[in-house]
Coordinates of N, CA and C and ligand atoms in Angstrom, one line a residue:
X504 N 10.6 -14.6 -20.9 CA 9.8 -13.5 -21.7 C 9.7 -12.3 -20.8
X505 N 10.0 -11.0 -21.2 CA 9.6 -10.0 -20.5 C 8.0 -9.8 -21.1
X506 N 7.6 -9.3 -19.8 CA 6.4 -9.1 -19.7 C 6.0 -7.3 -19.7
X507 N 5.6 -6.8 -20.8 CA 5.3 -5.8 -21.4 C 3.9 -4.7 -20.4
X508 N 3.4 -5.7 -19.3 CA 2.1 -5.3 -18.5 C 2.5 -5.3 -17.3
X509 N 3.5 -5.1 -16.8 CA 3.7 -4.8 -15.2 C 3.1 -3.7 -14.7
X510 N 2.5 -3.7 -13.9 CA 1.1 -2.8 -13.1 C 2.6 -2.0 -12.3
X511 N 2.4 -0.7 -12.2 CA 3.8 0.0 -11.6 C 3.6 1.0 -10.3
X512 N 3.5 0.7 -9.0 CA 3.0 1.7 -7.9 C 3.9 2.5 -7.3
X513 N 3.5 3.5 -7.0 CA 4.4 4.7 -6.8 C 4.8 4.1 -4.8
X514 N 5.5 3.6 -4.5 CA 6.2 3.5 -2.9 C 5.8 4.7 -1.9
X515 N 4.8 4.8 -0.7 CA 4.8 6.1 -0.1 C 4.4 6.7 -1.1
X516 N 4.1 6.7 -2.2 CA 4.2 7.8 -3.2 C 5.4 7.8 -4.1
X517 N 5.8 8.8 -4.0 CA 7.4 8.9 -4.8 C 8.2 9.5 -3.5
X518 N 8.7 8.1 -2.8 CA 9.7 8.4 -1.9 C 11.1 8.8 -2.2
X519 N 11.2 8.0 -3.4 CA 12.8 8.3 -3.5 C 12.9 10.3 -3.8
X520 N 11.6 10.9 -4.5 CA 11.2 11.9 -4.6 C 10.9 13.4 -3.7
X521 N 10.3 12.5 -2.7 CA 9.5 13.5 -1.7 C 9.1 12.6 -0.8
X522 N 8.9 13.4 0.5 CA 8.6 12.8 1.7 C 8.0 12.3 1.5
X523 N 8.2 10.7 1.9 CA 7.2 9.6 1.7 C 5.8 9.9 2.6
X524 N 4.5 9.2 1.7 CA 3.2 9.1 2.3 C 2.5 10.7 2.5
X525 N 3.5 11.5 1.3 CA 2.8 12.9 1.8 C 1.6 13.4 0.7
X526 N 0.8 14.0 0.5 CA -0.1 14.5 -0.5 C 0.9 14.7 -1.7
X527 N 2.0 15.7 -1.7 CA 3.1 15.9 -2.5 C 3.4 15.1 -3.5
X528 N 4.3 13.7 -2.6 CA 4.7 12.9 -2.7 C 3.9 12.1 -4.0
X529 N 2.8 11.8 -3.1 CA 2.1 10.7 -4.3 C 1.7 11.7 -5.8
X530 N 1.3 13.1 -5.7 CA 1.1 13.8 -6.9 C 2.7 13.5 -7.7
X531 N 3.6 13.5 -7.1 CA 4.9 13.6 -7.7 C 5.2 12.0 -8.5
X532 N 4.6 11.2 -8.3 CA 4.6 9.8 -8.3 C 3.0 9.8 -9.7
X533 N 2.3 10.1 -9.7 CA 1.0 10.5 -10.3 C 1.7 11.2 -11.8
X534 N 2.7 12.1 -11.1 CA 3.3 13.0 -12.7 C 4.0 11.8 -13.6
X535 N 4.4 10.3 -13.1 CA 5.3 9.2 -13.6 C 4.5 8.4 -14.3
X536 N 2.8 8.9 -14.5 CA 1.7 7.8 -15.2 C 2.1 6.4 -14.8
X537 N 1.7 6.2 -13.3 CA 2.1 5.1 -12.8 C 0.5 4.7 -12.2
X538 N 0.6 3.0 -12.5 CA -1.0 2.5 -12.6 C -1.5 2.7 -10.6
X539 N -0.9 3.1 -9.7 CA -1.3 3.3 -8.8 C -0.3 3.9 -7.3
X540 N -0.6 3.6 -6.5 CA -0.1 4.5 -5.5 C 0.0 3.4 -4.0
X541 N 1.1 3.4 -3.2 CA 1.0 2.6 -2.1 C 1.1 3.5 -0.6
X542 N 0.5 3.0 0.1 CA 0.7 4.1 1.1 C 0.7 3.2 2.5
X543 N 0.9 3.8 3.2 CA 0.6 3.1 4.6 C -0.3 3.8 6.0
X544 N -1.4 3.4 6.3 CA -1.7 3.6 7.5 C -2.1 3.3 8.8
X545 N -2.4 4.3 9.7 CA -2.1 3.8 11.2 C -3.7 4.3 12.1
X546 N -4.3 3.8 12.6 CA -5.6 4.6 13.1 C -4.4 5.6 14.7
X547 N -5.5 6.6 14.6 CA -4.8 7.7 15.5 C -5.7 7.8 16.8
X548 N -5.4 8.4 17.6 CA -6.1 8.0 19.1 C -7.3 8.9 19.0
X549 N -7.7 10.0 18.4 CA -9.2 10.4 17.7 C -9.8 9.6 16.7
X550 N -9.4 8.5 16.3 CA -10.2 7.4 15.9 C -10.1 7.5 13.9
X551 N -9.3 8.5 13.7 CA -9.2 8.7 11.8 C -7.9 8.0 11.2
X552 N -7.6 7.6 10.2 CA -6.8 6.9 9.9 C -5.8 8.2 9.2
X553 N -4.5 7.4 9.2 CA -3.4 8.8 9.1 C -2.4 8.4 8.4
X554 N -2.2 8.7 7.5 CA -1.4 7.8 6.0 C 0.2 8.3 6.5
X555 N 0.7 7.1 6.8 CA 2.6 7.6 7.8 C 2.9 5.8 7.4
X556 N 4.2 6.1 8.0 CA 4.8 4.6 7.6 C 5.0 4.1 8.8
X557 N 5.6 5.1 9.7 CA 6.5 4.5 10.9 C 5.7 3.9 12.1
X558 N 5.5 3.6 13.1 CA 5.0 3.5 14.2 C 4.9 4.9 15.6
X559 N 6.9 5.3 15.1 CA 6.9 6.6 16.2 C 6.7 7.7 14.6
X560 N 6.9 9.0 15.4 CA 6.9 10.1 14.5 C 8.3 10.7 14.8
X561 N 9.4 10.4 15.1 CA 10.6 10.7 15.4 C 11.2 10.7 13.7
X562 N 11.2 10.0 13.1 CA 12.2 9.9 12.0 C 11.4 10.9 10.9
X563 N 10.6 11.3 11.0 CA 9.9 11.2 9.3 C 9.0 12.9 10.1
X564 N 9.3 13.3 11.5 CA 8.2 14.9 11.5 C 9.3 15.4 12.7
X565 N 8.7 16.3 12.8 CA 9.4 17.5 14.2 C 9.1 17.0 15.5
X566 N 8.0 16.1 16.1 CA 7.2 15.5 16.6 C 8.0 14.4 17.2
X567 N 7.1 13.9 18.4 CA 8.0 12.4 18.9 C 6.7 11.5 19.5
X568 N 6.9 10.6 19.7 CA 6.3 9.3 20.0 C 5.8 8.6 19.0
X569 N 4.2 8.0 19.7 CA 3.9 6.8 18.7 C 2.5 8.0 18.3
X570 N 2.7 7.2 16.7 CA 1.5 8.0 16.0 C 0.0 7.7 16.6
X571 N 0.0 6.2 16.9 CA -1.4 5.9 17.5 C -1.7 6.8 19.0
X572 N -1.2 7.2 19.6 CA -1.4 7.6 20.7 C -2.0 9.2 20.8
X573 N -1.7 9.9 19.5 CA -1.7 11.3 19.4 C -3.0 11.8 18.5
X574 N -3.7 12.3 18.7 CA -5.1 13.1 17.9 C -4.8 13.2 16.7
X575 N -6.0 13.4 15.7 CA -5.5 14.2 14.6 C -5.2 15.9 14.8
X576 N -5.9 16.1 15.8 CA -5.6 17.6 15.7 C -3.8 18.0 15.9
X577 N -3.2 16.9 17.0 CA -2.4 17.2 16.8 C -1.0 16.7 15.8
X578 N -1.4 15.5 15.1 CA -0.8 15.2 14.5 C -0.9 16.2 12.8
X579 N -1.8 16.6 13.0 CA -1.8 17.5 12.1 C -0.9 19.3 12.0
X580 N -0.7 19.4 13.5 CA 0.1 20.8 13.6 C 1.6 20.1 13.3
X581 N 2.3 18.8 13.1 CA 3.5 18.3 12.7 C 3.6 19.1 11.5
X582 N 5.1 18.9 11.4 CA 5.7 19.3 10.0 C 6.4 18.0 9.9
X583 N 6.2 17.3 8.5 CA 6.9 16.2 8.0 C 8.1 17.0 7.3
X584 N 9.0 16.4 7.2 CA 10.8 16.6 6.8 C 10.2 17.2 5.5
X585 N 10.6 18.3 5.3 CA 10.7 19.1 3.7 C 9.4 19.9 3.8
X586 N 8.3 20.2 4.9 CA 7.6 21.2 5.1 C 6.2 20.8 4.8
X587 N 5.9 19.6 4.7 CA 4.4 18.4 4.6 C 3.9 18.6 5.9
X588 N 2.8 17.7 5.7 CA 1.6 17.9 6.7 C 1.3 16.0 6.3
X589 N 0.7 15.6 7.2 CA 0.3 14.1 7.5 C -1.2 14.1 7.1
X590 N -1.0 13.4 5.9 CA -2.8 13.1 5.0 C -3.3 12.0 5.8
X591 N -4.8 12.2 6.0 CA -5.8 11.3 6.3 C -5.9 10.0 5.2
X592 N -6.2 9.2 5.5 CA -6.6 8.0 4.1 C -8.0 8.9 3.7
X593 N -8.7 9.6 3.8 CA -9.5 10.5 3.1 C -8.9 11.1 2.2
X594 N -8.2 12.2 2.6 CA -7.8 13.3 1.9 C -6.7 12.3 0.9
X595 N -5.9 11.3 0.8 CA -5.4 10.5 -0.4 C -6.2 10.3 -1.2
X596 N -7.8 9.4 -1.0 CA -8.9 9.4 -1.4 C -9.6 10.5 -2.5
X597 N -9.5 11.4 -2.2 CA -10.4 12.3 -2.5 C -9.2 13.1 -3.6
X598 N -7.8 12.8 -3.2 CA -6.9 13.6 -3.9 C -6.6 12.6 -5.0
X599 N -6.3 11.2 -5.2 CA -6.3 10.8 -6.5 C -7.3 10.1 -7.4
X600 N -9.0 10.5 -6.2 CA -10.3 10.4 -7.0 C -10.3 9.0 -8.2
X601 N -10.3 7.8 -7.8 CA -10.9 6.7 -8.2 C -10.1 6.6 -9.5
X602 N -8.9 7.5 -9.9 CA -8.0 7.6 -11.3 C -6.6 6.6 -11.3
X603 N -6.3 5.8 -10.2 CA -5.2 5.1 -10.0 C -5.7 3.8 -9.1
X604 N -5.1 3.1 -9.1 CA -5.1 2.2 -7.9 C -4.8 2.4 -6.4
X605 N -5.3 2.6 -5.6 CA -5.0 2.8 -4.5 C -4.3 1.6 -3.4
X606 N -3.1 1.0 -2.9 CA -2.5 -0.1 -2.4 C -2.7 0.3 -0.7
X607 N -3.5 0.2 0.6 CA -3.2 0.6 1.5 C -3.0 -0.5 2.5
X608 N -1.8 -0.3 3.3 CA -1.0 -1.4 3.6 C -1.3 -0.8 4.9
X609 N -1.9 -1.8 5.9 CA -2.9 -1.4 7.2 C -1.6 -1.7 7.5
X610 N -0.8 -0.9 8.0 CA 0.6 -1.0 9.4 C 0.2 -1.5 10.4
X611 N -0.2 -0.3 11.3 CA -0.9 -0.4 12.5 C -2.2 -1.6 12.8
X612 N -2.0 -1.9 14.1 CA -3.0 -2.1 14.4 C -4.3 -1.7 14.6
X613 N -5.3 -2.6 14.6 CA -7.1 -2.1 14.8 C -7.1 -0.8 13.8
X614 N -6.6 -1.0 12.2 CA -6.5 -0.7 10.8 C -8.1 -1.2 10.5
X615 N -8.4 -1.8 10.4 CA -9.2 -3.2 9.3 C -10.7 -2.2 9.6
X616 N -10.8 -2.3 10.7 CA -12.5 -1.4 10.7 C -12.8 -0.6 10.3
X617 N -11.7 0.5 10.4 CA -12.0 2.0 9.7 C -11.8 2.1 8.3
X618 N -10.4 1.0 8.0 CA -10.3 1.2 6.5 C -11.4 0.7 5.6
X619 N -12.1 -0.3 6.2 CA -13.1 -1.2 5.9 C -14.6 0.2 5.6
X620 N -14.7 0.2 6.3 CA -15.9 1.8 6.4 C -15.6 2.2 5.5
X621 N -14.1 3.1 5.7 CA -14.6 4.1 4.6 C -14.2 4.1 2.9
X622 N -13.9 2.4 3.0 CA -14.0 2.5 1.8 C -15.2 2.4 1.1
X623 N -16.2 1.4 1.5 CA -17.2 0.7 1.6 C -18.2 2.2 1.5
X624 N -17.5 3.5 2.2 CA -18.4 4.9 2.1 C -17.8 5.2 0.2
X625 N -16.7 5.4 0.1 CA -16.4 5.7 -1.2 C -16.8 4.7 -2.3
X626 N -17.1 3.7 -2.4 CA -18.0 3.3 -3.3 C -19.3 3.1 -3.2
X627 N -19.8 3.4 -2.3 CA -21.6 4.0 -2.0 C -21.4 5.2 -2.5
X628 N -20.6 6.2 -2.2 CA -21.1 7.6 -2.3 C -20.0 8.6 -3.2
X629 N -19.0 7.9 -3.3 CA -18.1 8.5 -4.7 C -17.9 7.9 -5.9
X630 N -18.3 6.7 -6.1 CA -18.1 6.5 -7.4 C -17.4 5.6 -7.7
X631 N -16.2 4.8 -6.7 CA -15.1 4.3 -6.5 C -15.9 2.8 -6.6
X632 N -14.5 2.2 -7.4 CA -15.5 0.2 -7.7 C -14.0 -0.5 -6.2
X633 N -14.3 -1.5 -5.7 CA -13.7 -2.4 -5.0 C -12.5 -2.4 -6.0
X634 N -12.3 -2.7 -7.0 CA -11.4 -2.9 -8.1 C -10.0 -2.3 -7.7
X635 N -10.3 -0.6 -7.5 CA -9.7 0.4 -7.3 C -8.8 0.3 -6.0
X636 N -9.3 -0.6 -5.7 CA -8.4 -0.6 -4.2 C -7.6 -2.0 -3.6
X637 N -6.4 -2.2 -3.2 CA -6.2 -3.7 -2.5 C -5.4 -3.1 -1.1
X638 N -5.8 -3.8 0.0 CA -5.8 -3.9 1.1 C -5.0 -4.9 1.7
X639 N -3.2 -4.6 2.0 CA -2.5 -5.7 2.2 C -2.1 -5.4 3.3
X640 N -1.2 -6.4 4.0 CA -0.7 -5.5 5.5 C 0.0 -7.3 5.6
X641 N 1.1 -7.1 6.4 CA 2.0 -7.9 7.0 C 1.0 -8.8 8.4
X642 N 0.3 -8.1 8.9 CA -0.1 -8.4 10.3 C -1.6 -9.2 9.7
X643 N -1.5 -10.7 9.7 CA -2.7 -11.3 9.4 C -4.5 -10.9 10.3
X644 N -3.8 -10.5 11.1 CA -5.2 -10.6 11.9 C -5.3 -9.2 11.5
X645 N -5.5 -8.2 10.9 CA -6.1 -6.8 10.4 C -6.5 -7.5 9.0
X646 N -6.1 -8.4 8.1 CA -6.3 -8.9 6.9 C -8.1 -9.6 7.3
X647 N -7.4 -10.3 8.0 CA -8.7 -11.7 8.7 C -10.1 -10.9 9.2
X648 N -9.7 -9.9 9.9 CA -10.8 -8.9 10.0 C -11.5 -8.2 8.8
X649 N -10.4 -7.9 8.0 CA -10.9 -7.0 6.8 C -12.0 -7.4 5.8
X650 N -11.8 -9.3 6.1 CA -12.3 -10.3 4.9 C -13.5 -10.0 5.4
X651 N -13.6 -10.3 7.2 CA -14.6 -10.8 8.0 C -15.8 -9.7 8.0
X652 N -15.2 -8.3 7.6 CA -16.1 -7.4 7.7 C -16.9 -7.0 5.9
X653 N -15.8 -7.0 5.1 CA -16.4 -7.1 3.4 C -16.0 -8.4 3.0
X654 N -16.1 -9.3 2.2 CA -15.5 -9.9 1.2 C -14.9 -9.5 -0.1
X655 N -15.7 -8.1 -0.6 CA -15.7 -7.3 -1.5 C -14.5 -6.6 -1.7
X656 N -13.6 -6.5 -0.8 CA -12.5 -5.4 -0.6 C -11.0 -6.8 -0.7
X657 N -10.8 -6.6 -2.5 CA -9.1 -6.8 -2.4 C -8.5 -7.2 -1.7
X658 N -7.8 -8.6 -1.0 CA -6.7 -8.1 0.0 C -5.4 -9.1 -1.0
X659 N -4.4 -8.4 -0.3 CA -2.8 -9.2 -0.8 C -2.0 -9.4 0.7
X660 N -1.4 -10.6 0.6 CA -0.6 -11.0 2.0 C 0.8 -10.8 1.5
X661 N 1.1 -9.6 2.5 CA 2.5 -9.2 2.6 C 3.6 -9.8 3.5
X662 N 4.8 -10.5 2.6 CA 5.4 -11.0 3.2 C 7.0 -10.4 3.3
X663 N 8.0 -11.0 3.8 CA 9.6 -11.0 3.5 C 10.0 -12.1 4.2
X664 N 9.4 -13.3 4.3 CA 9.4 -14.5 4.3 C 9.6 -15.9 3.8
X665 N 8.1 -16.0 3.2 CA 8.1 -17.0 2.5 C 7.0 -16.4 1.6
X666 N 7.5 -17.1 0.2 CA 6.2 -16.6 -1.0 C 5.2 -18.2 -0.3
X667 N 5.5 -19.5 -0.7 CA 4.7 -20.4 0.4 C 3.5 -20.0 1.6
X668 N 4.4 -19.1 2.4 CA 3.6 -19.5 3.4 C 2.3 -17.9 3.6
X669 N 3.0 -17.1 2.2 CA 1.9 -16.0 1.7 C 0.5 -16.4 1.4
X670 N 1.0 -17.5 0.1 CA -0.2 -18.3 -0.1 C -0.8 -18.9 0.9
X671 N -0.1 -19.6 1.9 CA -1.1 -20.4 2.9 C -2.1 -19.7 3.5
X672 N -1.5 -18.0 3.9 CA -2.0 -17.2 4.7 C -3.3 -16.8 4.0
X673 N -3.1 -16.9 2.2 CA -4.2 -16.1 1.4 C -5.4 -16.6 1.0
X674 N -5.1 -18.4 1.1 CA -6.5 -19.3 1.3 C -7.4 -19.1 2.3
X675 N -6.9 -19.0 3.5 CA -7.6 -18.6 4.3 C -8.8 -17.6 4.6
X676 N -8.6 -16.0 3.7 CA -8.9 -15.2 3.6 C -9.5 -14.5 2.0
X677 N -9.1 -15.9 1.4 CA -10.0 -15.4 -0.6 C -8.9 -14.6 -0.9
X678 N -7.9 -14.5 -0.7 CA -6.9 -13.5 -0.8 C -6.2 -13.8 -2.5
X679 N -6.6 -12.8 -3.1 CA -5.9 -13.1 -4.6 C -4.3 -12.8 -5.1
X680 N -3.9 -12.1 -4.3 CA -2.7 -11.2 -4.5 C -1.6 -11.6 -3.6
X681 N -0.7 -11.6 -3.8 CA 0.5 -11.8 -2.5 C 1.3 -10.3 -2.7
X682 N 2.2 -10.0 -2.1 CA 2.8 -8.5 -1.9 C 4.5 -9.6 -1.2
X683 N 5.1 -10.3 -1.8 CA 6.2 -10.8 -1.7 C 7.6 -10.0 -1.5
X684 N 8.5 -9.7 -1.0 CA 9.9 -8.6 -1.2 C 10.4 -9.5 -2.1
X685 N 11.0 -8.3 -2.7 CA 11.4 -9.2 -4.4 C 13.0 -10.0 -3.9
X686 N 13.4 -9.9 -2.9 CA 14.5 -11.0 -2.2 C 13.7 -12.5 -2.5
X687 N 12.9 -12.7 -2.3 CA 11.9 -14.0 -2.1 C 11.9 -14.7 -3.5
X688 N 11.6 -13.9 -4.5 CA 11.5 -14.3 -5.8 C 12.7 -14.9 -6.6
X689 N 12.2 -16.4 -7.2 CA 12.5 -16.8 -8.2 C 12.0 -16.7 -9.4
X690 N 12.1 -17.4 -10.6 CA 11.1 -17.3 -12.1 C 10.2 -18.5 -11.5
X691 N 10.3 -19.6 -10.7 CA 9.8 -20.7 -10.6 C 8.5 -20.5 -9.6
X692 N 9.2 -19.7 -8.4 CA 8.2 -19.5 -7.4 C 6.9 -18.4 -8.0
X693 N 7.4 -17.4 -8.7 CA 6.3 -16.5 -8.9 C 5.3 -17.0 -10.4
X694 N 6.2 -18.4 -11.2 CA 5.3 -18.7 -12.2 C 4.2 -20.2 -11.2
X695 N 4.9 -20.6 -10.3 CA 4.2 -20.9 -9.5 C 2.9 -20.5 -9.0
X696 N 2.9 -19.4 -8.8 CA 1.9 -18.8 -7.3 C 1.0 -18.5 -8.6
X697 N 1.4 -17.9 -9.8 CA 0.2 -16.9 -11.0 C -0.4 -18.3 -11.0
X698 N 0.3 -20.0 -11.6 CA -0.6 -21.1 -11.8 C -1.7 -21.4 -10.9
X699 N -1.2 -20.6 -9.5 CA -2.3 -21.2 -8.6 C -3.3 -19.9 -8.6
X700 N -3.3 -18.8 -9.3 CA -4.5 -17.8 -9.9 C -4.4 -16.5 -8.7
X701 N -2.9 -16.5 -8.3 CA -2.3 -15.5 -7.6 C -1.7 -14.3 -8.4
X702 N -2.1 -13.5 -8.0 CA -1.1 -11.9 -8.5 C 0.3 -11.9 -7.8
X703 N 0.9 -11.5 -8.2 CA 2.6 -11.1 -7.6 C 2.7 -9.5 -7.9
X704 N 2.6 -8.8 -6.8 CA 2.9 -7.8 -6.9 C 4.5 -7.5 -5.4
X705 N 6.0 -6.6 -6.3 CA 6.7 -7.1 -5.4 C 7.1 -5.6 -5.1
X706 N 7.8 -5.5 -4.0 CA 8.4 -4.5 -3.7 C 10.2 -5.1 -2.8
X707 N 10.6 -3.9 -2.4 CA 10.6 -2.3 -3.0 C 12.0 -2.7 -3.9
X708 N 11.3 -1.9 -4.9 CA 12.5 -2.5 -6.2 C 12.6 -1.3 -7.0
X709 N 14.2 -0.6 -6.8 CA 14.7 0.3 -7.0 C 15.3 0.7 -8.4
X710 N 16.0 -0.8 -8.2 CA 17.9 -0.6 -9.1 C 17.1 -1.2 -10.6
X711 N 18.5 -0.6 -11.3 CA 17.5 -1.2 -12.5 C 17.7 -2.5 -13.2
X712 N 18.9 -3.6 -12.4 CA 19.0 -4.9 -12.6 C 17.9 -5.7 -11.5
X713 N 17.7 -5.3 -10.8 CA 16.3 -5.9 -9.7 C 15.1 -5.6 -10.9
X714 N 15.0 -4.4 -11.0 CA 14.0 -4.1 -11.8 C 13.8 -5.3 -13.3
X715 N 14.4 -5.1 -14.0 CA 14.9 -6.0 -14.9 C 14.6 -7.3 -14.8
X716 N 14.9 -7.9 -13.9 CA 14.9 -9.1 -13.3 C 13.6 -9.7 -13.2
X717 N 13.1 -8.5 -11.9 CA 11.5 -8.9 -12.1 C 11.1 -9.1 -13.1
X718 N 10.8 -8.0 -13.8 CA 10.2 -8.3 -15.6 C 10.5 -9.8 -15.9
X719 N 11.5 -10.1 -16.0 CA 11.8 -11.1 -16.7 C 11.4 -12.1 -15.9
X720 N 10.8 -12.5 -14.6 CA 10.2 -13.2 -13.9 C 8.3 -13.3 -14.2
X721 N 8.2 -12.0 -15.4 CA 6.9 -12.1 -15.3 C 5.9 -11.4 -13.9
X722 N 6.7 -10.7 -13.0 CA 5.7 -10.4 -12.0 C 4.5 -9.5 -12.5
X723 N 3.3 -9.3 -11.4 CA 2.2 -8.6 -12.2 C 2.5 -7.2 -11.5
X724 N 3.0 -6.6 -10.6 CA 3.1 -5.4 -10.6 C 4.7 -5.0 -9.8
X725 N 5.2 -3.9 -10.0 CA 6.4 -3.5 -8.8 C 6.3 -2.7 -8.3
X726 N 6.0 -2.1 -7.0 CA 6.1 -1.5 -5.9 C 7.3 -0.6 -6.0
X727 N 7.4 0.6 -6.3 CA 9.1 1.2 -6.3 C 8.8 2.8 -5.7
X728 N 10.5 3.0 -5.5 CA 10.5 4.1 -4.6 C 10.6 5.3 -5.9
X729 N 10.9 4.6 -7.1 CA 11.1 5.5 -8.4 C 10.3 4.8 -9.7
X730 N 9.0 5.2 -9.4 CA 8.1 4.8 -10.2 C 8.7 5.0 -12.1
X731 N 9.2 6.3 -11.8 CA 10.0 6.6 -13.2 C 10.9 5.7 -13.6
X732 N 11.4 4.8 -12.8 CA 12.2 4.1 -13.5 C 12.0 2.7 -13.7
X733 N 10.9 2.1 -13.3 CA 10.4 0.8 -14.3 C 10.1 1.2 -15.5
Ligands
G3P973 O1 3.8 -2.7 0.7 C1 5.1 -2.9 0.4 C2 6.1 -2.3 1.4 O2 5.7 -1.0 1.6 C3 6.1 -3.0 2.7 O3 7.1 -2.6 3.5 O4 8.1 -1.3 5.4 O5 7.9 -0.3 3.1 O6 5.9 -0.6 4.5 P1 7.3 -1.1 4.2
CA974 CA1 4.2 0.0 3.1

């Protein structure tokens, strides 16, 4: 049965579109009436969280080294490829105002505290429900902290492994959601994981027989670099 409710997040924003993880980007991805937005970030050596994918700044700005090691001041005089600027997980925040789902995928390391804060400030003080947000990341111990500091704050265990050992990781942690690469998926494993009262949200799913596919697996959401085209 295709499933008519796939939850649809814009990748980076709309990467296949515009510089990924830029302000641009996710507005471009926002124009696709798509139920939310994925992004990724990294804490920066002035201590603010800084929505980028990479670890160095070599591929993706004018700039070189590793992102954690560099201020915002200066990570902010970068030019990202096509003439962007590197958003804070604030200014994403404040730019798509509690109207989408927000996915932020703690990359980096010693992620979990800050993201933890300031979300925890945005539903004290803007309006924003826990709902609004899920908090996944590859690296369990930023997850394990995240629980340890709210219980309240979404998380999903990202894998390209095993959908199994996602779940093992997600009991641990109350974790409702897995974030699986849709290589991993079967119709069995993902009607599996929903029986055990898991979400399946997959990525990155482009083409439009992957696309298709999923559907027809029933997953609950797809992660794509062209939101337009689920
Ligand atoms: O969150 C899904 C996906 O973004 C994980 O891989 O490398 O694109 O961050 P990556
Ligand atoms: Ca990501």
């Amino acid at each position: 049965m295709i499933s008519h409710s796939t939850r649809v997040f814009g990748h980076r924003g709309a990467k296949g579109y515009l510089a990924e993880n830029t302000l641009e980007s996710i507005e471009k991805a926002l124009s696709f009436q798509v139920d939310g937005i994925e992004i990724d970030v990294h804490l920066c050596a002035s201590g603010e969280l800084v929505v980028f994918h990479d670890f160095t700044l070599d591929r993706m700005t004018n700039g070189t080294g590793e992102v954690g090691k560099q201020t915002l001041e200066v990570l902010k005089k970068l030019i990202v490829n096509g003439g962007f600027q590197i958003p804070t997980l604030e200014e994403v925040l404040n730019f798509i105002d509690k109207k989408y789902i927000l996915n932020i995928e703690l990359k980096g390391k010693n992620t979990a505290i800050k993201t933890a804060e300031i979300l925890d400030h945005y539903v004290k003080k803007h309006g924003w429900n826990y709902a609004d947000f899920i908090v996944s990341s590859f690296q369990h111990t930023e997850l394990e902290n995240t629980f340890q500091i709210n219980k309240n704050i979404p998380l999903a265990v990202l894998t390209k492994a095993s959908v199994s050992g996602a779940i093992d990781v997600a009991k641990t942690i109350q974790a409702k959601i897995i974030h699986p690469n849709f290589a991993l998926l079967t119709v069995d494993n993902v009607k599996l994981a929903q029986s055990q009262g898991y979400e399946v949200n997959t990525w990155t799913v482009n083409d439009a027989d992957t696309i298709s596919r999923m559907k027809q697996y029933g997953v609950n959401g797809i992660i794509s670099d062209v939101p337009d085209k689920i």
